[in-house]
GROMACS .gro file of C-alpha atoms in nm:
model
  175
    1MET     CA    1  10.000   8.168  18.493
    2LEU     CA    2   9.689   8.300  18.319
    3LYS     CA    3   9.397   8.305  18.554
    4ILE     CA    4   9.049   8.404  18.462
    5GLU     CA    5   8.886   8.521  18.788
    6PRO     CA    6   8.523   8.603  18.865
    7TYR     CA    7   8.430   8.973  18.827
    8ASP     CA    8   8.559   9.192  19.106
    9VAL     CA    9   8.358   9.498  19.201
   10ALA     CA   10   8.684   9.671  19.295
   11TRP     CA   11   8.803   9.680  18.931
   12PRO     CA   12   8.626  10.005  18.837
   13GLU     CA   13   8.759  10.173  19.148
   14MET     CA   14   9.109  10.053  19.070
   15PHE     CA   15   9.074  10.202  18.720
   16GLU     CA   16   8.952  10.533  18.855
   17ALA     CA   17   9.238  10.556  19.100
   18GLU     CA   18   9.494  10.486  18.823
   19ALA     CA   19   9.326  10.725  18.590
   20VAL     CA   20   9.382  11.003  18.842
   21LEU     CA   21   9.753  10.929  18.846
   22LEU     CA   22   9.774  10.901  18.469
   23ARG     CA   23   9.600  11.238  18.420
   24ALA     CA   24   9.850  11.401  18.660
   25ALA     CA   25  10.146  11.237  18.491
   26LEU     CA   26  10.041  11.294  18.132
   27GLY     CA   27   9.862  11.630  18.159
   28ALA     CA   28   9.687  11.766  17.856
   29SER     CA   29   9.834  11.498  17.631
   30ALA     CA   30   9.594  11.248  17.786
   31VAL     CA   31   9.293  11.355  17.580
   32ARG     CA   32   9.086  11.055  17.684
   33ILE     CA   33   9.142  10.782  17.950
   34GLU     CA   34   8.918  10.475  17.919
   35HIS     CA   35   8.885  10.149  18.107
   36VAL     CA   36   8.896   9.888  17.841
   37GLY     CA   37   8.935   9.510  17.826
   38SER     CA   38   8.736   9.252  18.023
   39THR     CA   39   8.765   9.414  18.367
   40ALA     CA   40   8.566   9.705  18.222
   41VAL     CA   41   8.262   9.491  18.161
   42THR     CA   42   8.048   9.453  18.472
   43GLY     CA   43   8.000   9.092  18.570
   44LEU     CA   44   8.260   8.955  18.322
   45ALA     CA   45   8.521   8.712  18.448
   46ALA     CA   46   8.864   8.827  18.350
   47LYS     CA   47   9.236   8.820  18.411
   48PRO     CA   48   9.273   9.053  18.709
   49VAL     CA   49   9.458   9.317  18.504
   50ILE     CA   50   9.319   9.666  18.469
   51ASP     CA   51   9.346   9.759  18.102
   52ILE     CA   52   9.363  10.135  18.036
   53GLN     CA   53   9.350  10.304  17.703
   54VAL     CA   54   9.494  10.652  17.693
   55SER     CA   55   9.419  10.852  17.375
   56VAL     CA   56   9.685  11.104  17.292
   57PRO     CA   57   9.715  11.357  16.998
   58SER     CA   58  10.013  11.174  16.839
   59LEU     CA   59  10.247  10.883  16.899
   60ASP     CA   60  10.536  11.057  16.728
   61GLN     CA   61  10.698  11.150  17.063
   62LEU     CA   62  10.675  10.812  17.225
   63ALA     CA   63  10.978  10.880  17.445
   64GLN     CA   64  10.786  11.152  17.637
   65TYR     CA   65  10.516  10.905  17.726
   66VAL     CA   66  10.767  10.637  17.820
   67GLU     CA   67  10.931  10.883  18.056
   68ALA     CA   68  10.602  11.006  18.209
   69LEU     CA   69  10.470  10.651  18.259
   70ASP     CA   70  10.807  10.541  18.407
   71GLY     CA   71  10.734  10.790  18.688
   72LEU     CA   72  10.431  10.575  18.771
   73ARG     CA   73  10.633  10.253  18.756
   74TYR     CA   74  10.500  10.147  18.413
   75THR     CA   75  10.748   9.970  18.186
   76HIS     CA   76  10.725  10.001  17.815
   77VAL     CA   77  10.700   9.660  17.655
   78SER     CA   78  10.822   9.698  17.298
   79LEU     CA   79  10.598   9.532  17.043
   80GLY     CA   80  10.817   9.628  16.742
   81ALA     CA   81  10.628   9.796  16.467
   82PHE     CA   82  10.299   9.782  16.661
   83ASP     CA   83  10.452  10.043  16.896
   84GLN     CA   84  10.378  10.295  16.617
   85VAL     CA   85  10.014  10.209  16.645
   86TYR     CA   86   9.929  10.096  17.008
   87PRO     CA   87  10.224  10.107  17.248
   88PHE     CA   88  10.196   9.892  17.558
   89PHE     CA   89  10.307   9.946  17.916
   90ALA     CA   90  10.291   9.707  18.210
   91LYS     CA   91  10.290   9.770  18.586
   92PRO     CA   92  10.467   9.613  18.749
   93ALA     CA   93  10.723   9.510  18.491
   94VAL     CA   94  10.738   9.156  18.630
   95TRP     CA   95  10.447   8.928  18.544
   96PRO     CA   96  10.180   8.918  18.672
   97SER     CA   97  10.092   9.278  18.604
   98THR     CA   98   9.809   9.458  18.776
   99HIS     CA   99   9.771   9.736  18.524
  100HIS     CA  100   9.834   9.777  18.154
  101VAL     CA  101   9.828  10.106  17.965
  102HIS     CA  102   9.778  10.113  17.590
  103LEU     CA  103   9.835  10.442  17.407
  104CYS     CA  104   9.646  10.531  17.094
  105VAL     CA  105   9.585  10.833  16.873
  106VAL     CA  106   9.261  11.009  16.964
  107GLY     CA  107   9.004  10.947  16.695
  108GLY     CA  108   9.214  10.667  16.540
  109GLU     CA  109   9.131  10.308  16.449
  110GLN     CA  110   9.275  10.150  16.763
  111GLU     CA  111   9.081  10.380  16.993
  112ALA     CA  112   8.755  10.309  16.809
  113LYS     CA  113   8.801   9.929  16.801
  114HIS     CA  114   8.872   9.886  17.169
  115LEU     CA  115   8.587  10.098  17.274
  116ALA     CA  116   8.349   9.927  17.035
  117PHE     CA  117   8.448   9.579  17.159
  118ARG     CA  118   8.410   9.683  17.526
  119ASP     CA  119   8.068   9.852  17.458
  120TYR     CA  120   7.937   9.555  17.262
  121LEU     CA  121   8.022   9.316  17.548
  122ARG     CA  122   7.852   9.550  17.786
  123ARG     CA  123   7.533   9.541  17.574
  124GLU     CA  124   7.533   9.173  17.489
  125PRO     CA  125   7.562   8.948  17.800
  126ALA     CA  126   7.531   8.624  17.590
  127VAL     CA  127   7.828   8.733  17.378
  128ALA     CA  128   8.025   8.824  17.689
  129ALA     CA  129   7.953   8.481  17.832
  130ASP     CA  130   8.087   8.319  17.515
  131TYR     CA  131   8.393   8.537  17.544
  132VAL     CA  132   8.457   8.412  17.908
  133LYS     CA  133   8.434   8.044  17.789
  134LEU     CA  134   8.681   8.112  17.514
  135LYS     CA  135   8.926   8.299  17.741
  136SER     CA  136   8.905   8.024  18.005
  137SER     CA  137   8.976   7.748  17.748
  138LEU     CA  138   9.260   7.945  17.601
  139ALA     CA  139   9.414   8.021  17.936
  140ALA     CA  140   9.421   7.651  18.013
  141ILE     CA  141   9.602   7.579  17.684
  142HIS     CA  142   9.850   7.869  17.683
  143ARG     CA  143   9.911   7.886  18.061
  144GLY     CA  144  10.095   8.223  18.042
  145HIS     CA  145  10.432   8.127  18.192
  146THR     CA  146  10.616   8.317  17.926
  147LEU     CA  147  10.562   8.635  17.733
  148GLU     CA  148  10.530   8.423  17.416
  149SER     CA  149  10.252   8.208  17.566
  150ARG     CA  150  10.066   8.519  17.678
  151GLU     CA  151  10.099   8.658  17.325
  152ARG     CA  152   9.965   8.333  17.184
  153TYR     CA  153   9.672   8.355  17.423
  154SER     CA  154   9.593   8.712  17.303
  155LEU     CA  155   9.631   8.614  16.934
  156ALA     CA  156   9.403   8.313  16.971
  157LYS     CA  157   9.120   8.551  17.066
  158THR     CA  158   9.156   8.748  16.739
  159GLU     CA  159   8.890   8.567  16.537
  160PHE     CA  160   8.630   8.611  16.815
  161VAL     CA  161   8.716   8.980  16.855
  162GLN     CA  162   8.689   9.037  16.480
  163ARG     CA  163   8.342   8.879  16.471
  164VAL     CA  164   8.229   9.104  16.758
  165LEU     CA  165   8.373   9.414  16.589
  166GLU     CA  166   8.188   9.323  16.265
  167ARG     CA  167   7.862   9.286  16.452
  168ALA     CA  168   7.925   9.622  16.634
  169ALA     CA  169   7.995   9.789  16.310
  170SER     CA  170   7.684   9.652  16.137
  171GLU     CA  171   7.469   9.769  16.429
  172PHE     CA  172   7.632  10.121  16.418
  173CYS     CA  173   7.572  10.140  16.034
  174ALA     CA  174   7.203  10.032  16.087
  175LEU     CA  175   7.138  10.331  16.311
   0.00000   0.00000   0.00000
């Protein structure tokens, strides 16, 4: 079941603890490790899942990352062609997960988009509040009992996310 919970002050600490493990497991290939997603925005209600973005030099050797993350009990959840852009790992493998890892190429589009979205929500509390309302209503509709329903929940947020990214980009260009 998809549950949107009030902000938990332990979320940043949970991220930091996991980032230490990820740095040890991935070594120098983890160029950047960032707390992304709703749990990375102070005060924002969210699904209680720590989303972590790990920027790596290349995704060409995905198998090496699958093996390293398996040692931390992460399971690669294949997303087909999207694995070539933003591979996804869940811990534990059985829903509900407590942590998600997303790999991206350092300096790439996925890295930039996820950081821009997080940073915009951190700067704009009214937009963040609108996002919570949207997530809560979508969670009630999609429920999250299956992988497909969780994917529908995520996809239903796309329009909102795109609008935020457009605003973030226009602010960046105005500087």
